Amino acid sequence: MMTARRATRGQEPSFMPVTSRFAPSPTGRLHLGHAWSAIQAHDRAQGSGGRFLLRIEDIDGTRSRPEFVAGILEDLAWLGLDWEQPVVFQSARSDLYAAAIERLRGAGLLYPCFCTRAEIAASLAAPHGDGDPVYPGNCRHLASGERQRRMTGERYAWRLDMARAIASLAAKDSLVWHDELAGSVIATPEIHGDVILARKDAPASYHLAVTIDDAAQGVSHVVRGRDLFAATHVHRLLQALLGLPTPVYRHHALLTDGEGERLAKRNGAPTLAAMRAAGIDGRKLADDLRNGRLPIGFRLAGD
């Protein structure tokens, strides 16, 4: 659910050339929801004479597959989209993420977390805004001696001490972002609790990697689904902590199936590859989506 607390000030939309991006994960084939989002990001840049970037978010080495990378390129070309070269891969950017982790750790804003999912579930506290559990802070309260001992023999993630991070800022009200659909929004990252910034099995979490990459690539406008609206609260905080620019956001409505369920890989959403194999013209499909003509059995959330 997209919720916003309106601000009285914030960054206003720019009429300068837009740099946008599409950043899929190569953990499966793209579906119609991906096409919908990619087209919006592509057209937002193209309409301004700007740049459209493609970034492959392959930081999850256990699930990412080269064949899915090839499928992403094939599917986007079938839709008639083009992007600036070279394609950026998150797996090649670990040094950037490590530098950010070290900076935040040096500022005393991170702590190691040894908890398993089962341990967190057993000591579950309260849900945050979008219904997922908030970390109860088990490892935040470890004595320094125990923490050091466990760091020598156990795997751990790095968590952001949310209360300390917010307190370190000069003015909380400066945490504002502009969304082209929702207006100016004051970030409330505390609804997420102490989020993970570096995983046990990866050099960065989604929150950290996407924030670093958007800044490094000069993305001026982040066009993505409404399901990621809540995550922007955390991204705005990280931008403030790391001294990074804040892009303009556009959290668009999601495509759903006829029952109103969001399209997702895990739910077996029909893939673009299957549509292509069925003889559907990709460029015509893209034009239909642009003009609000959805294939039978699909609709926009809220319609």
Short mmCIF file of C-alpha atoms in Angstrom, two decimals:
data_model
loop_
_atom_site.label_atom_id
_atom_site.label_comp_id
_atom_site.label_asym_id
_atom_site.label_seq_id
_atom_site.Cartn_x
_atom_site.Cartn_y
_atom_site.Cartn_z
CA MET A 1 0.00 0.00 0.00
CA MET A 2 1.38 3.44 -0.91
CA THR A 3 1.14 5.93 1.89
CA ALA A 4 2.65 9.38 2.11
CA ARG A 5 2.97 12.17 4.61
CA ARG A 6 2.96 15.37 2.59
CA ALA A 7 5.68 17.95 3.04
CA THR A 8 5.43 21.67 2.59
CA ARG A 9 8.67 21.87 0.68
CA GLY A 10 10.89 19.63 -1.39
CA GLN A 11 12.48 19.11 -4.76
CA GLU A 12 10.19 20.06 -7.62
CA PRO A 13 10.09 18.31 -10.99
CA SER A 14 12.69 19.42 -13.51
CA PHE A 15 12.17 20.04 -17.20
CA MET A 16 15.81 19.23 -17.97
CA PRO A 17 16.69 16.02 -19.84
CA VAL A 18 15.83 13.00 -17.72
CA THR A 19 18.11 10.08 -16.90
CA SER A 20 16.03 7.06 -15.94
CA ARG A 21 16.76 3.38 -15.57
CA PHE A 22 15.24 -0.09 -15.61
CA ALA A 23 16.89 -2.43 -13.13
CA PRO A 24 15.60 -6.02 -13.27
CA SER A 25 17.02 -8.99 -11.39
CA PRO A 26 18.08 -11.96 -13.58
CA THR A 27 16.28 -14.53 -11.44
CA GLY A 28 13.63 -15.43 -14.01
CA ARG A 29 12.05 -14.27 -17.25
CA LEU A 30 10.39 -10.86 -17.54
CA HIS A 31 6.59 -10.67 -17.49
CA LEU A 32 4.04 -8.07 -18.54
CA GLY A 33 4.49 -6.10 -15.32
CA HIS A 34 8.17 -5.68 -16.10
CA ALA A 35 7.30 -4.51 -19.60
CA TRP A 36 4.87 -1.94 -18.18
CA SER A 37 7.55 -0.53 -15.85
CA ALA A 38 10.38 -0.60 -18.41
CA ILE A 39 8.27 1.25 -20.98
CA GLN A 40 7.41 3.98 -18.50
CA ALA A 41 11.04 4.48 -17.50
CA HIS A 42 12.17 4.39 -21.14
CA ASP A 43 9.55 6.88 -22.32
CA ARG A 44 10.13 9.24 -19.38
CA ALA A 45 13.74 9.67 -20.55
CA GLN A 46 13.09 9.57 -24.28
CA GLY A 47 10.37 12.20 -24.09
CA SER A 48 12.85 14.67 -22.58
CA GLY A 49 15.71 13.86 -24.91
CA GLY A 50 17.49 12.21 -22.00
CA ARG A 51 19.17 8.88 -21.22
CA PHE A 52 17.64 5.47 -20.51
CA LEU A 53 19.93 3.08 -18.63
CA LEU A 54 19.74 -0.66 -18.09
CA ARG A 55 21.16 -2.06 -14.86
CA ILE A 56 21.20 -5.78 -14.05
CA GLU A 57 20.70 -6.31 -10.32
CA ASP A 58 22.55 -9.61 -10.07
CA ILE A 59 23.90 -9.18 -6.57
CA ASP A 60 22.12 -12.37 -5.49
CA GLY A 61 24.70 -14.83 -6.79
CA THR A 62 22.67 -17.88 -5.72
CA ARG A 63 19.63 -17.05 -7.89
CA SER A 64 20.98 -14.94 -10.77
CA ARG A 65 21.52 -16.79 -14.05
CA PRO A 66 23.31 -15.74 -17.28
CA GLU A 67 20.45 -17.12 -19.37
CA PHE A 68 18.06 -14.73 -17.63
CA VAL A 69 20.35 -11.81 -18.44
CA ALA A 70 20.21 -12.81 -22.10
CA GLY A 71 16.43 -13.10 -21.80
CA ILE A 72 16.13 -9.58 -20.39
CA LEU A 73 18.04 -8.12 -23.35
CA GLU A 74 15.97 -10.14 -25.80
CA ASP A 75 12.65 -9.17 -24.22
CA LEU A 76 13.41 -5.43 -24.09
CA ALA A 77 14.59 -5.41 -27.70
CA TRP A 78 11.39 -7.24 -28.69
CA LEU A 79 9.39 -4.42 -27.10
CA GLY A 80 11.31 -1.92 -29.23
CA LEU A 81 13.21 -0.34 -26.32
CA ASP A 82 16.83 0.74 -26.55
CA TRP A 83 19.23 1.77 -23.82
CA GLU A 84 22.57 3.42 -23.33
CA GLN A 85 25.61 1.17 -23.35
CA PRO A 86 27.27 -0.33 -21.46
CA VAL A 87 24.82 -2.30 -19.34
CA VAL A 88 25.82 -2.06 -15.67
CA PHE A 89 25.98 -5.19 -13.49
CA GLN A 90 25.73 -4.90 -9.72
CA SER A 91 28.01 -7.92 -9.29
CA ALA A 92 30.89 -5.76 -10.57
CA ARG A 93 30.28 -2.96 -8.07
CA SER A 94 31.12 -4.57 -4.73
CA ASP A 95 33.89 -2.05 -4.01
CA LEU A 96 31.36 0.80 -4.07
CA TYR A 97 29.09 -0.97 -1.63
CA ALA A 98 31.99 -1.90 0.66
CA ALA A 99 33.13 1.74 0.79
CA ALA A 100 29.64 2.86 1.80
CA ILE A 101 29.42 0.16 4.48
CA GLU A 102 32.80 1.21 5.87
CA ARG A 103 31.75 4.85 5.96
CA LEU A 104 28.56 4.10 7.86
CA ARG A 105 30.34 1.66 10.16
CA GLY A 106 33.00 4.26 10.90
CA ALA A 107 30.26 6.68 11.88
CA GLY A 108 28.94 4.14 14.40
CA LEU A 109 25.66 3.63 12.54
CA LEU A 110 25.94 -0.12 11.84
CA TYR A 111 26.07 -3.21 13.99
CA PRO A 112 26.64 -6.87 13.09
CA CYS A 113 23.58 -9.11 13.16
CA PHE A 114 23.98 -12.87 13.63
CA CYS A 115 20.29 -13.74 13.79
CA THR A 116 18.69 -16.37 11.60
CA ARG A 117 15.22 -15.89 10.16
CA ALA A 118 13.90 -18.45 12.64
CA GLU A 119 15.38 -16.53 15.58
CA ILE A 120 13.87 -13.28 14.35
CA ALA A 121 10.47 -14.88 13.87
CA ALA A 122 10.60 -16.30 17.38
CA SER A 123 11.16 -12.86 18.90
CA LEU A 124 8.99 -10.93 16.49
CA ALA A 125 8.00 -7.45 17.55
CA ALA A 126 5.58 -5.30 15.53
CA PRO A 127 4.89 -5.07 11.81
CA HIS A 128 5.85 -1.93 9.92
CA GLY A 129 3.83 0.04 7.42
CA ASP A 130 3.57 -2.52 4.62
CA GLY A 131 2.97 -5.52 6.86
CA ASP A 132 6.45 -7.08 7.03
CA PRO A 133 8.08 -7.70 10.41
CA VAL A 134 10.36 -5.11 12.00
CA TYR A 135 13.62 -6.50 13.36
CA PRO A 136 13.34 -6.60 17.18
CA GLY A 137 16.91 -5.41 17.77
CA ASN A 138 18.32 -8.58 19.33
CA CYS A 139 21.90 -8.02 18.18
CA ARG A 140 21.82 -4.28 18.79
CA HIS A 141 21.83 -5.03 22.51
CA LEU A 142 24.77 -7.46 22.54
CA ALA A 143 27.65 -6.64 24.86
CA SER A 144 30.76 -5.56 22.95
CA GLY A 145 32.76 -8.54 24.14
CA GLU A 146 30.19 -11.06 22.97
CA ARG A 147 29.83 -9.19 19.70
CA GLN A 148 33.57 -9.34 19.00
CA ARG A 149 33.74 -13.01 19.94
CA ARG A 150 30.91 -13.96 17.62
CA MET A 151 32.32 -11.92 14.74
CA THR A 152 35.40 -14.16 14.68
CA GLY A 153 33.48 -17.37 14.13
CA GLU A 154 30.02 -16.63 12.76
CA ARG A 155 28.57 -15.17 9.60
CA TYR A 156 26.79 -11.88 10.08
CA ALA A 157 24.94 -9.12 8.29
CA TRP A 158 25.36 -5.39 8.86
CA ARG A 159 22.24 -3.62 10.12
CA LEU A 160 21.59 0.11 10.25
CA ASP A 161 20.91 1.41 13.75
CA MET A 162 17.86 3.34 12.61
CA ALA A 163 17.35 5.50 15.70
CA ARG A 164 21.00 6.48 15.80
CA ALA A 165 21.09 7.17 12.07
CA ILE A 166 18.09 9.50 12.22
CA ALA A 167 19.45 11.23 15.32
CA SER A 168 22.74 11.89 13.49
CA LEU A 169 21.02 14.14 10.97
CA ALA A 170 20.87 17.87 11.56
CA ALA A 171 17.17 18.11 10.76
CA LYS A 172 14.79 15.21 10.23
CA ASP A 173 12.45 17.45 8.22
CA SER A 174 15.14 17.63 5.54
CA LEU A 175 14.28 14.03 4.61
CA VAL A 176 11.97 14.98 1.77
CA TRP A 177 11.54 13.55 -1.68
CA HIS A 178 9.35 14.53 -4.60
CA ASP A 179 7.15 11.95 -6.28
CA GLU A 180 5.59 12.98 -9.58
CA LEU A 181 2.35 11.23 -8.64
CA ALA A 182 2.21 11.67 -4.86
CA GLY A 183 3.78 15.12 -4.50
CA SER A 184 6.34 16.05 -1.85
CA VAL A 185 6.77 13.43 0.86
CA ILE A 186 8.53 13.52 4.23
CA ALA A 187 10.44 10.27 4.70
CA THR A 188 9.71 8.22 7.81
CA PRO A 189 12.35 5.47 7.58
CA GLU A 190 11.77 4.41 11.18
CA ILE A 191 8.75 2.41 10.00
CA HIS A 192 11.23 -0.15 8.66
CA GLY A 193 13.29 -0.58 11.82
CA ASP A 194 16.96 -1.58 11.66
CA VAL A 195 17.22 -2.63 8.01
CA ILE A 196 20.00 -4.84 6.66
CA LEU A 197 22.52 -3.01 4.46
CA ALA A 198 24.96 -5.87 3.86
CA ARG A 199 23.67 -9.44 3.85
CA LYS A 200 25.41 -12.54 5.12
CA ASP A 201 25.54 -13.88 1.56
CA ALA A 202 25.93 -10.66 -0.44
CA PRO A 203 27.97 -7.42 -0.19
CA ALA A 204 24.89 -5.21 -0.08
CA SER A 205 21.14 -5.32 0.40
CA TYR A 206 18.70 -3.98 -2.15
CA HIS A 207 18.35 -0.75 -0.16
CA LEU A 208 22.05 0.07 -0.18
CA ALA A 209 22.88 -1.16 -3.68
CA VAL A 210 20.05 0.68 -5.44
CA THR A 211 20.82 3.93 -3.60
CA ILE A 212 24.52 3.78 -4.43
CA ASP A 213 23.94 2.79 -8.05
CA ASP A 214 21.33 5.43 -8.83
CA ALA A 215 23.68 8.13 -7.55
CA ALA A 216 26.75 6.71 -9.29
CA GLN A 217 24.92 6.49 -12.62
CA GLY A 218 23.48 9.98 -12.40
CA VAL A 219 19.86 8.81 -12.39
CA SER A 220 17.69 11.93 -12.13
CA HIS A 221 14.30 10.19 -12.16
CA VAL A 222 13.54 6.81 -10.61
CA VAL A 223 10.50 5.29 -12.33
CA ARG A 224 9.32 2.11 -10.58
CA GLY A 225 6.26 0.37 -9.22
CA ARG A 226 4.10 1.53 -6.34
CA ASP A 227 5.12 -1.58 -4.41
CA LEU A 228 8.52 0.09 -3.85
CA PHE A 229 7.13 3.37 -2.53
CA ALA A 230 7.71 2.37 1.10
CA ALA A 231 11.34 1.46 0.38
CA THR A 232 11.99 5.05 -0.69
CA HIS A 233 11.80 6.11 2.95
CA VAL A 234 14.98 4.11 3.59
CA HIS A 235 16.64 5.24 0.35
CA ARG A 236 16.08 8.90 1.22
CA LEU A 237 17.72 8.36 4.60
CA LEU A 238 20.74 6.64 3.02
CA GLN A 239 21.10 9.52 0.57
CA ALA A 240 21.27 11.93 3.50
CA LEU A 241 23.74 9.78 5.45
CA LEU A 242 26.07 9.30 2.46
CA GLY A 243 25.77 12.78 0.99
CA LEU A 244 24.14 11.57 -2.24
CA PRO A 245 21.70 13.49 -4.46
CA THR A 246 18.00 12.74 -4.29
CA PRO A 247 16.34 11.93 -7.62
CA VAL A 248 12.74 12.67 -8.51
CA TYR A 249 10.56 9.57 -8.10
CA ARG A 250 7.57 8.25 -9.99
CA HIS A 251 5.90 5.24 -8.36
CA HIS A 252 3.46 4.07 -10.98
CA ALA A 253 0.41 1.86 -10.57
CA LEU A 254 0.95 -1.90 -10.89
CA LEU A 255 -0.45 -4.31 -13.42
CA THR A 256 -2.48 -7.12 -11.91
CA ASP A 257 -4.27 -10.20 -13.14
CA GLY A 258 -8.05 -10.36 -13.40
CA GLU A 259 -8.32 -11.20 -9.69
CA GLY A 260 -6.32 -8.13 -8.69
CA GLU A 261 -3.16 -10.09 -7.79
CA ARG A 262 0.12 -8.33 -8.55
CA LEU A 263 2.11 -9.95 -11.34
CA ALA A 264 5.20 -11.69 -10.02
CA LYS A 265 7.70 -14.34 -11.08
CA ARG A 266 6.90 -16.46 -8.05
CA ASN A 267 3.20 -16.44 -8.96
CA GLY A 268 3.81 -17.78 -12.45
CA ALA A 269 2.91 -14.58 -14.29
CA PRO A 270 2.90 -15.11 -18.10
CA THR A 271 6.34 -14.26 -19.47
CA LEU A 272 7.18 -12.00 -22.38
CA ALA A 273 9.03 -14.96 -23.91
CA ALA A 274 5.78 -16.95 -23.94
CA MET A 275 3.95 -14.05 -25.55
CA ARG A 276 6.63 -13.78 -28.21
CA ALA A 277 6.43 -17.52 -28.85
CA ALA A 278 2.67 -17.15 -29.30
CA GLY A 279 3.29 -14.72 -32.16
CA ILE A 280 2.48 -11.46 -30.37
CA ASP A 281 4.13 -8.38 -31.87
CA GLY A 282 6.27 -6.82 -29.12
CA ARG A 283 6.27 -3.28 -30.51
CA LYS A 284 2.50 -3.31 -30.88
CA LEU A 285 2.17 -4.65 -27.33
CA ALA A 286 4.35 -1.78 -26.09
CA ASP A 287 2.23 0.77 -27.93
CA ASP A 288 -0.94 -0.78 -26.53
CA LEU A 289 0.45 -0.52 -23.00
CA ARG A 290 1.39 3.12 -23.59
CA ASN A 291 -2.16 3.86 -24.63
CA GLY A 292 -3.84 1.96 -21.82
CA ARG A 293 -4.96 -0.97 -23.94
CA LEU A 294 -4.20 -3.94 -21.70
CA PRO A 295 -4.37 -7.56 -22.83
CA ILE A 296 -7.51 -9.40 -21.78
CA GLY A 297 -7.19 -10.66 -18.22
CA PHE A 298 -5.01 -7.80 -16.97
CA ARG A 299 -5.81 -4.49 -15.32
CA LEU A 300 -4.21 -1.65 -13.42
CA ALA A 301 -4.36 -1.81 -9.63
CA GLY A 302 -7.10 0.51 -8.46
CA ASP A 303 -9.11 0.35 -11.69
#
